[in-house]
mmCIF file of C-alpha atoms and ligand atoms in Angstrom:
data_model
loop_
_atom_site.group_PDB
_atom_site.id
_atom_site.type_symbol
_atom_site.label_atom_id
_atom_site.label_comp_id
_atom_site.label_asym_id
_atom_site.label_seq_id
_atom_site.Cartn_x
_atom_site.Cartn_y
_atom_site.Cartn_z
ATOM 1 C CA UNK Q 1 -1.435 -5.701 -0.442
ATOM 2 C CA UNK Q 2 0.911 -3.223 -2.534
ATOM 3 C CA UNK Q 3 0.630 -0.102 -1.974
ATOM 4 C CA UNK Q 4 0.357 2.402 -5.031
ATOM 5 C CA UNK Q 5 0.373 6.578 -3.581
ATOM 6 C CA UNK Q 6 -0.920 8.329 -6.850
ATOM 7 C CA UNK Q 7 -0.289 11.484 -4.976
ATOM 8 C CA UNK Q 8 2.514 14.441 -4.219
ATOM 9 C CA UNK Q 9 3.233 14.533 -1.089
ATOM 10 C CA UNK Q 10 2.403 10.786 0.558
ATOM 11 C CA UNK Q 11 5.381 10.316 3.524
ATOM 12 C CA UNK Q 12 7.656 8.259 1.844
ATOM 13 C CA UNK Q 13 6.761 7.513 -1.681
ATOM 14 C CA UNK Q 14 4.478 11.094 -2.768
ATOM 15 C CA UNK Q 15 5.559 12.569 -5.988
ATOM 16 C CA UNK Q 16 7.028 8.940 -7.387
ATOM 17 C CA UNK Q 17 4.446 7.634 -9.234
ATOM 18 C CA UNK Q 18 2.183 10.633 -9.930
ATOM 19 C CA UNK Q 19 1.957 10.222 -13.530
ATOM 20 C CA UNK Q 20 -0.289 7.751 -14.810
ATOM 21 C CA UNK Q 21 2.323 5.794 -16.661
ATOM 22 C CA UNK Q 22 4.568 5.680 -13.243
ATOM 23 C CA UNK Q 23 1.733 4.607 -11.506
ATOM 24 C CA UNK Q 24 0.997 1.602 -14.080
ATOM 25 C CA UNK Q 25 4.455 0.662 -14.311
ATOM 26 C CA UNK Q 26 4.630 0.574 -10.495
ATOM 27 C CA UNK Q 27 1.199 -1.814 -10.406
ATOM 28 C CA UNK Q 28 3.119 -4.258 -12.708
ATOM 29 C CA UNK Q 29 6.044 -4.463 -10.476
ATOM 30 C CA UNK Q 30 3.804 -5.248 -7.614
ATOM 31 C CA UNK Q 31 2.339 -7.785 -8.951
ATOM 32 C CA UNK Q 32 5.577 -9.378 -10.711
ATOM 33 C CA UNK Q 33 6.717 -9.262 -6.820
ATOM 34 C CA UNK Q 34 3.701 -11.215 -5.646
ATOM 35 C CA UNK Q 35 1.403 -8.580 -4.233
ATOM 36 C CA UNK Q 36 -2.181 -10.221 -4.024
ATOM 37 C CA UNK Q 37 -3.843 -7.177 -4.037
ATOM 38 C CA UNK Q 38 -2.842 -3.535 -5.140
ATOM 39 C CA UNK Q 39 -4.015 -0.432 -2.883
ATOM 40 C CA UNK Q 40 -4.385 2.646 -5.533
ATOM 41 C CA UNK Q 41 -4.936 6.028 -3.634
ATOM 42 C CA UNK Q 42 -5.425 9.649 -4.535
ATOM 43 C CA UNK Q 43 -4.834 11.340 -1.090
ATOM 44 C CA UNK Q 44 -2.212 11.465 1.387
ATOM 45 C CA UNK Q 45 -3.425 11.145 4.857
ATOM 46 C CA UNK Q 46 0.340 11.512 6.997
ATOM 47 C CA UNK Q 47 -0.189 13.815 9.819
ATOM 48 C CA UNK Q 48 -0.736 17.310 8.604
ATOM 49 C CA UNK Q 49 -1.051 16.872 4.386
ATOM 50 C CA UNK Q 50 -3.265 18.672 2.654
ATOM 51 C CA UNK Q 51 -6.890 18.157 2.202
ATOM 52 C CA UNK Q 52 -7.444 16.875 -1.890
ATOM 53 C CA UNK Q 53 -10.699 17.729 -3.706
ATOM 54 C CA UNK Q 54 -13.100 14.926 -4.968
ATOM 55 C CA UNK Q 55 -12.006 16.257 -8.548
ATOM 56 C CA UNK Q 56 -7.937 16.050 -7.616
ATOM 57 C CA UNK Q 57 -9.056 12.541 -6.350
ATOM 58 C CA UNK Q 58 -10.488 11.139 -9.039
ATOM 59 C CA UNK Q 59 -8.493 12.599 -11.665
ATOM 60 C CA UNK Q 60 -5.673 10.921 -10.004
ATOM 61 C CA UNK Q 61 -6.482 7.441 -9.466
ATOM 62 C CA UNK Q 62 -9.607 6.824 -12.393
ATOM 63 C CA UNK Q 63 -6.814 6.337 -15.035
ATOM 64 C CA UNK Q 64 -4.931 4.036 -13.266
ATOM 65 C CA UNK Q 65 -7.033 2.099 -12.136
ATOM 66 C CA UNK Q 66 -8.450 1.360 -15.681
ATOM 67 C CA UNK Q 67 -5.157 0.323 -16.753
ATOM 68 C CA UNK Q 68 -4.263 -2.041 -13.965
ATOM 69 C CA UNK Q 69 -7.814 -3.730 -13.959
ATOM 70 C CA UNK Q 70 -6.580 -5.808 -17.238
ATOM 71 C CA UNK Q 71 -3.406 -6.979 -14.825
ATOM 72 C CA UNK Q 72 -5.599 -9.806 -13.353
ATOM 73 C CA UNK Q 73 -4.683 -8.524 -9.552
ATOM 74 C CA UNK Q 74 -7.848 -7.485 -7.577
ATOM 75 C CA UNK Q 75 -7.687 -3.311 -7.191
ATOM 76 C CA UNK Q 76 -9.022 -1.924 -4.054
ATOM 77 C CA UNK Q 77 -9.504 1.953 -4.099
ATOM 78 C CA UNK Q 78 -7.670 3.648 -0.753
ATOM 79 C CA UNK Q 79 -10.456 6.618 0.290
ATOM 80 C CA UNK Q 80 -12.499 7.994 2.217
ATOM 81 C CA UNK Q 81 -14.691 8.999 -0.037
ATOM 82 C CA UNK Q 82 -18.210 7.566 -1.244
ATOM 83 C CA UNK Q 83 -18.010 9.245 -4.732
ATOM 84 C CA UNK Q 84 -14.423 8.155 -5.143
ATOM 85 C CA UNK Q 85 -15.265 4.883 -4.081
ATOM 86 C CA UNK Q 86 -18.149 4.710 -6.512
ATOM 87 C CA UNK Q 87 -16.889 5.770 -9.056
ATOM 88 C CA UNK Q 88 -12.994 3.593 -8.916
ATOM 89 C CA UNK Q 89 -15.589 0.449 -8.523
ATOM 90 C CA UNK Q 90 -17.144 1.605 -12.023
ATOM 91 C CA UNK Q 91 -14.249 1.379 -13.611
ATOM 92 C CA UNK Q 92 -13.283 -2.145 -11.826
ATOM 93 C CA UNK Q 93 -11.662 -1.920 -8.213
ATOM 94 C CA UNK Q 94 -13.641 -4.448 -5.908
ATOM 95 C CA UNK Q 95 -12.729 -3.519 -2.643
ATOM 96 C CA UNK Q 96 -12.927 -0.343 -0.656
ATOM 97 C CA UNK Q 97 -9.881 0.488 1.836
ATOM 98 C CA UNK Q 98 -11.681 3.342 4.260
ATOM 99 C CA UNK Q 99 -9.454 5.189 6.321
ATOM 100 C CA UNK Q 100 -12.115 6.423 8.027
ATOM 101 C CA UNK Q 101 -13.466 3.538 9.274
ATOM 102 C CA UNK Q 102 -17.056 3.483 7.408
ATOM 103 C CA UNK Q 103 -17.977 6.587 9.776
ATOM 104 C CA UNK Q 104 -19.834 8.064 6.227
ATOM 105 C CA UNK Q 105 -23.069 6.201 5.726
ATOM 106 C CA UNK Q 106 -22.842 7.231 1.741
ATOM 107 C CA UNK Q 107 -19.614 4.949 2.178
ATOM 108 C CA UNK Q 108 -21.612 1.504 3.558
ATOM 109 C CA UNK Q 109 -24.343 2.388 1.028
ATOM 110 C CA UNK Q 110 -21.550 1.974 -1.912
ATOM 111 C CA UNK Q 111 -20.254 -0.859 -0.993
ATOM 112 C CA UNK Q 112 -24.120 -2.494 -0.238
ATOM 113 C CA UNK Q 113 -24.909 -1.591 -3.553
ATOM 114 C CA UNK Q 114 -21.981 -2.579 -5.330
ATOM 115 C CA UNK Q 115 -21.420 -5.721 -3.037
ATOM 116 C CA UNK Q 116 -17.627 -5.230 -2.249
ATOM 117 C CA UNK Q 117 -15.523 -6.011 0.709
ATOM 118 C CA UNK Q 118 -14.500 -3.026 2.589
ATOM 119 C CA UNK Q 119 -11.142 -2.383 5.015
ATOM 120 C CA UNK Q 120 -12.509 -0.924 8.059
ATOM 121 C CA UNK Q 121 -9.533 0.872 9.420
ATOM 122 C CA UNK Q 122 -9.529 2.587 13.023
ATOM 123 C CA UNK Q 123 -8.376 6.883 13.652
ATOM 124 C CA UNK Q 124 -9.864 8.391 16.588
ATOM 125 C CA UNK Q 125 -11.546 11.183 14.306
ATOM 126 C CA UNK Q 126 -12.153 11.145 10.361
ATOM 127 C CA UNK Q 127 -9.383 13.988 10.315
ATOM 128 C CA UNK Q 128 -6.139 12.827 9.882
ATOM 129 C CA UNK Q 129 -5.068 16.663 10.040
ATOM 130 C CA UNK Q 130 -5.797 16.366 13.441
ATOM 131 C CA UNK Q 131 -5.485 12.927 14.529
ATOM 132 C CA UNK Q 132 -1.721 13.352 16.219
ATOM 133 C CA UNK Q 133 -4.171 15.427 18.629
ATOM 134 C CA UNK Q 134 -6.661 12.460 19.892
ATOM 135 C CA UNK Q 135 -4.278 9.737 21.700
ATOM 136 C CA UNK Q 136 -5.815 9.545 24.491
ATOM 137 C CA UNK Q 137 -7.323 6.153 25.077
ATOM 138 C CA UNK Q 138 -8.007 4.155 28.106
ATOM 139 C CA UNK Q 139 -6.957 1.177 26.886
ATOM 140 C CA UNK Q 140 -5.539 1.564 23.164
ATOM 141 C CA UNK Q 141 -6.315 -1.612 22.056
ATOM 142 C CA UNK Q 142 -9.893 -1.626 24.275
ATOM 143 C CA UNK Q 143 -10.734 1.215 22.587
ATOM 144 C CA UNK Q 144 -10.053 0.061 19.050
ATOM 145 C CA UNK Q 145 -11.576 -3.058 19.386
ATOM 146 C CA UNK Q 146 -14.613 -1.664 20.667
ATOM 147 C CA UNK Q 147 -14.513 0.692 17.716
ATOM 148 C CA UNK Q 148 -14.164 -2.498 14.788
ATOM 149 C CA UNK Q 149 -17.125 -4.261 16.455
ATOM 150 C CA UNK Q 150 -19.416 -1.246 16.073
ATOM 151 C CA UNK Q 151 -18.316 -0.471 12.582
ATOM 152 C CA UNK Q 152 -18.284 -3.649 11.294
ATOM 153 C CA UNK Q 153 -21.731 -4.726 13.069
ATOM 154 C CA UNK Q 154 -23.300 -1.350 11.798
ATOM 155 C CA UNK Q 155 -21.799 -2.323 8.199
ATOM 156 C CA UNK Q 156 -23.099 -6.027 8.191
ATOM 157 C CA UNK Q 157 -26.440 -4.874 9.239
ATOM 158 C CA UNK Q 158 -26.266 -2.965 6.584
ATOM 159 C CA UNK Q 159 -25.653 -5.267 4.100
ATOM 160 C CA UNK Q 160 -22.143 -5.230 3.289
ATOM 161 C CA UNK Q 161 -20.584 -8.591 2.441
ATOM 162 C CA UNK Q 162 -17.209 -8.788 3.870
ATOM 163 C CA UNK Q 163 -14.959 -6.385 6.765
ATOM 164 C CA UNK Q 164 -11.967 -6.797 7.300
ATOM 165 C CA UNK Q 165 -10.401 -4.462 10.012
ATOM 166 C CA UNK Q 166 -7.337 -2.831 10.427
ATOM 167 C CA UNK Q 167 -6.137 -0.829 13.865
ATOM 168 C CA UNK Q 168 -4.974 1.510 12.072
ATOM 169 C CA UNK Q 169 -1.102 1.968 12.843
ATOM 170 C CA UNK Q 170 0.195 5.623 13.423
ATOM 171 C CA UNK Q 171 -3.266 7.083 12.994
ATOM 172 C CA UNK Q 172 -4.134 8.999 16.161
ATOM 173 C CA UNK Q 173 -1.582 6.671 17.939
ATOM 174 C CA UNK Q 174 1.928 7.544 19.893
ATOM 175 C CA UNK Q 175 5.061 4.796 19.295
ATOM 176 C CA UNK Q 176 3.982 3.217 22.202
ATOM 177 C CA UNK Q 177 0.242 2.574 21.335
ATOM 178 C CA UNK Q 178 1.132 1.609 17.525
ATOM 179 C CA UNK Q 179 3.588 -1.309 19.384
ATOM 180 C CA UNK Q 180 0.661 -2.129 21.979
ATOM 181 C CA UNK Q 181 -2.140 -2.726 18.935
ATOM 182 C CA UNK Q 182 0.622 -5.129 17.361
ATOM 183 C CA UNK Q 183 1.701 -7.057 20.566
ATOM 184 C CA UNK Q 184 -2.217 -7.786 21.155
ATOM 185 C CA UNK Q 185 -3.633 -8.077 17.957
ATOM 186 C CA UNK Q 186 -4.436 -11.669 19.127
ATOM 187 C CA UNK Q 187 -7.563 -9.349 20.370
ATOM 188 C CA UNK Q 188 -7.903 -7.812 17.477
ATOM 189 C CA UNK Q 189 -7.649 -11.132 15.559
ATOM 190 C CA UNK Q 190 -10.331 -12.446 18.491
ATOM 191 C CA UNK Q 191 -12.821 -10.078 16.862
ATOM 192 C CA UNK Q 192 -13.296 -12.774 14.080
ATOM 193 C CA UNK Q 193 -13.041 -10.638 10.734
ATOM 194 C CA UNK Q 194 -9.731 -10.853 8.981
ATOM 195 C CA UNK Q 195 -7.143 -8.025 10.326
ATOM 196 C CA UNK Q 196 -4.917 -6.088 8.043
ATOM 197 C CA UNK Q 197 -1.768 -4.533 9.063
ATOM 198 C CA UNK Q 198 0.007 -1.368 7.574
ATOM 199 C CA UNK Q 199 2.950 -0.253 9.317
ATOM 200 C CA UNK Q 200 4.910 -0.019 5.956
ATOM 201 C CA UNK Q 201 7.809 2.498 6.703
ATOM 202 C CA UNK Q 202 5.988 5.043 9.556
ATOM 203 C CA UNK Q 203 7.163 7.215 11.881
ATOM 204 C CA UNK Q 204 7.449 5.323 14.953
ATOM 205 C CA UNK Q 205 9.936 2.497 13.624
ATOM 206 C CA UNK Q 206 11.909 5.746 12.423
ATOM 207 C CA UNK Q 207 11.355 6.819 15.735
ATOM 208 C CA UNK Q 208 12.133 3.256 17.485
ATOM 209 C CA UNK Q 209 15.383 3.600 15.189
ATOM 210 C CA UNK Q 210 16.434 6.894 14.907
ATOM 211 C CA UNK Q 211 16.259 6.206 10.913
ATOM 212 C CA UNK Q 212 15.100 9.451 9.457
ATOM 213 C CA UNK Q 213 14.340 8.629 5.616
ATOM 214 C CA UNK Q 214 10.864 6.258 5.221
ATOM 215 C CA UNK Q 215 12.701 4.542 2.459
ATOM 216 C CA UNK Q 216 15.392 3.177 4.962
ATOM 217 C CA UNK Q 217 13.014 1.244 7.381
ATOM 218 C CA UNK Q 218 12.189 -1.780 5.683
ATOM 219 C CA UNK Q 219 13.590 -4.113 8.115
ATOM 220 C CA UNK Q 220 12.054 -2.330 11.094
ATOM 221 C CA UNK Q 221 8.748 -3.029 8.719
ATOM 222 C CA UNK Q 222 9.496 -6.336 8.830
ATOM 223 C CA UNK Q 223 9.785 -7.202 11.727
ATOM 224 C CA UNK Q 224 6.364 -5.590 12.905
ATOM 225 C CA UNK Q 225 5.016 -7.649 10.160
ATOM 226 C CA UNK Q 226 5.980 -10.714 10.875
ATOM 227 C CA UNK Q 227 5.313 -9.857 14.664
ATOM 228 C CA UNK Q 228 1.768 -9.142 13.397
ATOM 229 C CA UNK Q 229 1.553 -11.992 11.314
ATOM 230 C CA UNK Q 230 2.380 -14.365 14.065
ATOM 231 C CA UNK Q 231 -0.397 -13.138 16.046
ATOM 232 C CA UNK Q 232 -3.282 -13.524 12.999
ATOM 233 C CA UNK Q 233 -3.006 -10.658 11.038
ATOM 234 C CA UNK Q 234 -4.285 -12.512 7.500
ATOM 235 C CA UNK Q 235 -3.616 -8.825 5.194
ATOM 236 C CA UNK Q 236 -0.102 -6.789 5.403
ATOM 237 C CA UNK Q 237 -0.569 -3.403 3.251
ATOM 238 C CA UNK Q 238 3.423 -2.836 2.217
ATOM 239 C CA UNK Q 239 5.384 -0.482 0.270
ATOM 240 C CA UNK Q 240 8.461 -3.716 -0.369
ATOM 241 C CA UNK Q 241 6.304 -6.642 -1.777
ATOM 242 C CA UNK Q 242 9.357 -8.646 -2.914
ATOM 243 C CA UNK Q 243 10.980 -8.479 0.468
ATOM 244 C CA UNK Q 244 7.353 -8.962 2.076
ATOM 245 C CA UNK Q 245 7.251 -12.239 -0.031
ATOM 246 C CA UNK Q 246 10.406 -13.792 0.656
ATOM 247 C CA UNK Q 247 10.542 -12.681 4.630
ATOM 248 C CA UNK Q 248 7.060 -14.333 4.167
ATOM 249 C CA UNK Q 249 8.295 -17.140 2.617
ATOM 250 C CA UNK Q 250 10.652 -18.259 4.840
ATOM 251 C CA UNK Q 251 8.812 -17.551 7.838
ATOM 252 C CA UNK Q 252 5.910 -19.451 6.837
ATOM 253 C CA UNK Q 253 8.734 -22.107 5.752
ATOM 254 C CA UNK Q 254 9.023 -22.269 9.656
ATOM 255 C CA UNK Q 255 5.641 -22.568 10.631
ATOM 256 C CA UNK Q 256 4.539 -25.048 8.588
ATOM 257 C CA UNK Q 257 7.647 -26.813 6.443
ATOM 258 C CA UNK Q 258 4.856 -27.521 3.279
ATOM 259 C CA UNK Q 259 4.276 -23.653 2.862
ATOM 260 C CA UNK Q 260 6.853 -22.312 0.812
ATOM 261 C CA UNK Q 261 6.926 -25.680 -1.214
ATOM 262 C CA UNK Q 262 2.758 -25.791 -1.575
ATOM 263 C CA UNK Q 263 3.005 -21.713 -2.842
ATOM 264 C CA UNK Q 264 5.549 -22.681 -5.556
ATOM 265 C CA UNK Q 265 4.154 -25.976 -7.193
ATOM 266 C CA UNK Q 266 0.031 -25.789 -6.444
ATOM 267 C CA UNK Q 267 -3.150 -23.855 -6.831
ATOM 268 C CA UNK Q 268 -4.370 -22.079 -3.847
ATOM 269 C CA UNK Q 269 -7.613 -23.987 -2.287
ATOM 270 C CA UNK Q 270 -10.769 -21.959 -3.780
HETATM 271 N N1 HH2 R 1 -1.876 3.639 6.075
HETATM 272 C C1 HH2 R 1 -1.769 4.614 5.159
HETATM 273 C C2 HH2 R 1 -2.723 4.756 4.146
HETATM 274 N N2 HH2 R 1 -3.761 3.896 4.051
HETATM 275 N N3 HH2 R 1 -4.914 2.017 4.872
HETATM 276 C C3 HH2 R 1 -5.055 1.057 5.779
HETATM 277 N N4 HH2 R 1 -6.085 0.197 5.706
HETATM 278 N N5 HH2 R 1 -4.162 0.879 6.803
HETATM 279 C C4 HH2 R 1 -3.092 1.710 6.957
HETATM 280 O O1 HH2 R 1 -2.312 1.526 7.927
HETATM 281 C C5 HH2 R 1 -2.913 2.763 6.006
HETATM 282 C C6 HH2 R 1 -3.876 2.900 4.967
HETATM 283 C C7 HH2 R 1 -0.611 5.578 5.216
HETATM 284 O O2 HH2 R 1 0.476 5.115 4.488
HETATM 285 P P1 HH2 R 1 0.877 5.614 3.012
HETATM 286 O O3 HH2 R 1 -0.220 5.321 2.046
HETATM 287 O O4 HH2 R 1 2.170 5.006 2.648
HETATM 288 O O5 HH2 R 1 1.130 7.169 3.179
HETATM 289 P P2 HH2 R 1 0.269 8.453 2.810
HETATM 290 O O6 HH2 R 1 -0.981 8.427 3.612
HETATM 291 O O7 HH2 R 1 1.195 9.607 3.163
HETATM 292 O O8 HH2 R 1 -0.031 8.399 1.336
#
């Protein structure tokens, strides 16, 4: 999943690909790279950004998203909000990536009616102004888990169609807690929804590495990736889709010696 931050101030990218025709242009290189999917969102949720209005929101990611839908990559529309959601759908995303974890029943309602997958992501509290301030878990990856089951129970009940869950790296989580979800997210994995990973570039591999620009930390991404991968994560939400692919690639080369050979020459099974 590439990511596409149609915002100011995001941590590493904000301010890059504000304009619509940045933003479009970024989409096509994602997809030249080999994303599979392309994240477009309006708001930055790093510790501390400011709050966005619905309006800001939608101004921002509406016209890129009805550019990109003609790419032929499925568009899912980063938010946490239901009218956002809504109205990104309308103009062709098909998949809703909820920071918030589908705390906001108007959010499971969309997607019911509308009959789209939605990322279930865990933060302690919908608030990522103050979500540095809620790290205090019994068991981090206890806690999360028990989190994903209730949200994505609550959801199916509900109606919607598909979940897949994410533990939500670096929201509401110290360095060490962001390293324990990723060295059991076998348990995570265990939960039986597909898990998505996005540890693209945050703080605590700068802070693992003492590597102070975002941009710089692609190989400490990696290797949480491919850590994450190895334990079942089936979704990795990246800045670097190029180096995602051929990292991918080769590990995968490893695994199972068809895989890089069956990508290149065949179909994927339906
Ligand atoms: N991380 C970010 C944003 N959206 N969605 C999911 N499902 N999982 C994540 O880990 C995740 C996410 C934060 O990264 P980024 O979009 O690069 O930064 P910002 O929030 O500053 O725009």
């Amino acid at each position: 999943m590439g990511i596409v931050n149609v915002t100011p101030d995001s941590f590493s990218d904000g301010g890059r690909f504000l304009a619509v025709d940045d933003a479009v242009e970024h989409v096509a290189r994602l997809v030249a790279e080999g994303a599979d999917i392309v994240d477009v969102g309006g708001e930055s949720t790093r510790p501390g950004a400011e709050p966005v209005s619905i309006d800001d929101e939608l101004r921002r990611i509406l016209p890129v998203v009805e550019r990109v839908v003609g790419l032929g990559v499925p568009i899912s529309v980063d938010t946490r909000h239901a009218a956002v959601a809504e109205a990104a759908i309308d103009v062709g995303a098909v998949m809703i990536n909820d920071i918030s974890g589908l705390r906001d029943r108007a959010m499971r309602a969309v997607a019911v009616c509308h009959q789209v997958p939605v990322v279930v992501m865990h933060m302690p509290n919908d608030d990522p102004a103050t979500m540095q301030l809620h790290t205090d878990y019994d068991d981090v990856v206890g806690d999360v888990c028990a989190f994903l089951v209730d949200q994505a129970a609550r959801a199916l009940a509900d109606g919607v169609p598909q979940i897949v869950v994410d533990p939500g790296i670096g929201f509401g989580k110290t360095t060490e807690q962001s390293l324990e979800l990723v060295r059991r997210l076998d348990e995570i994995v265990e939960l039986g929804h597909p898990v998505l990973v996005g540890a693209s570039r945050k703080g605590f591999i700068g802070q693992l590495t003492a590597v102070d620009d975002p941009a710089d930390r692609l190989a400490g991404t990696l290797a949480v990736h491919l850590a994450a991968v190895g334990r079942g994560a089936s979704l990795l939400r990246v800045h670097d889709v190029a180096a995602h692919r051929q990292a991918l690639d080769v590990w995968g080369s490893i695994e199972s010696p068809l895989f890089a050979h069956e990508r290149a020459t065949t179909e994927p099974e339906p």
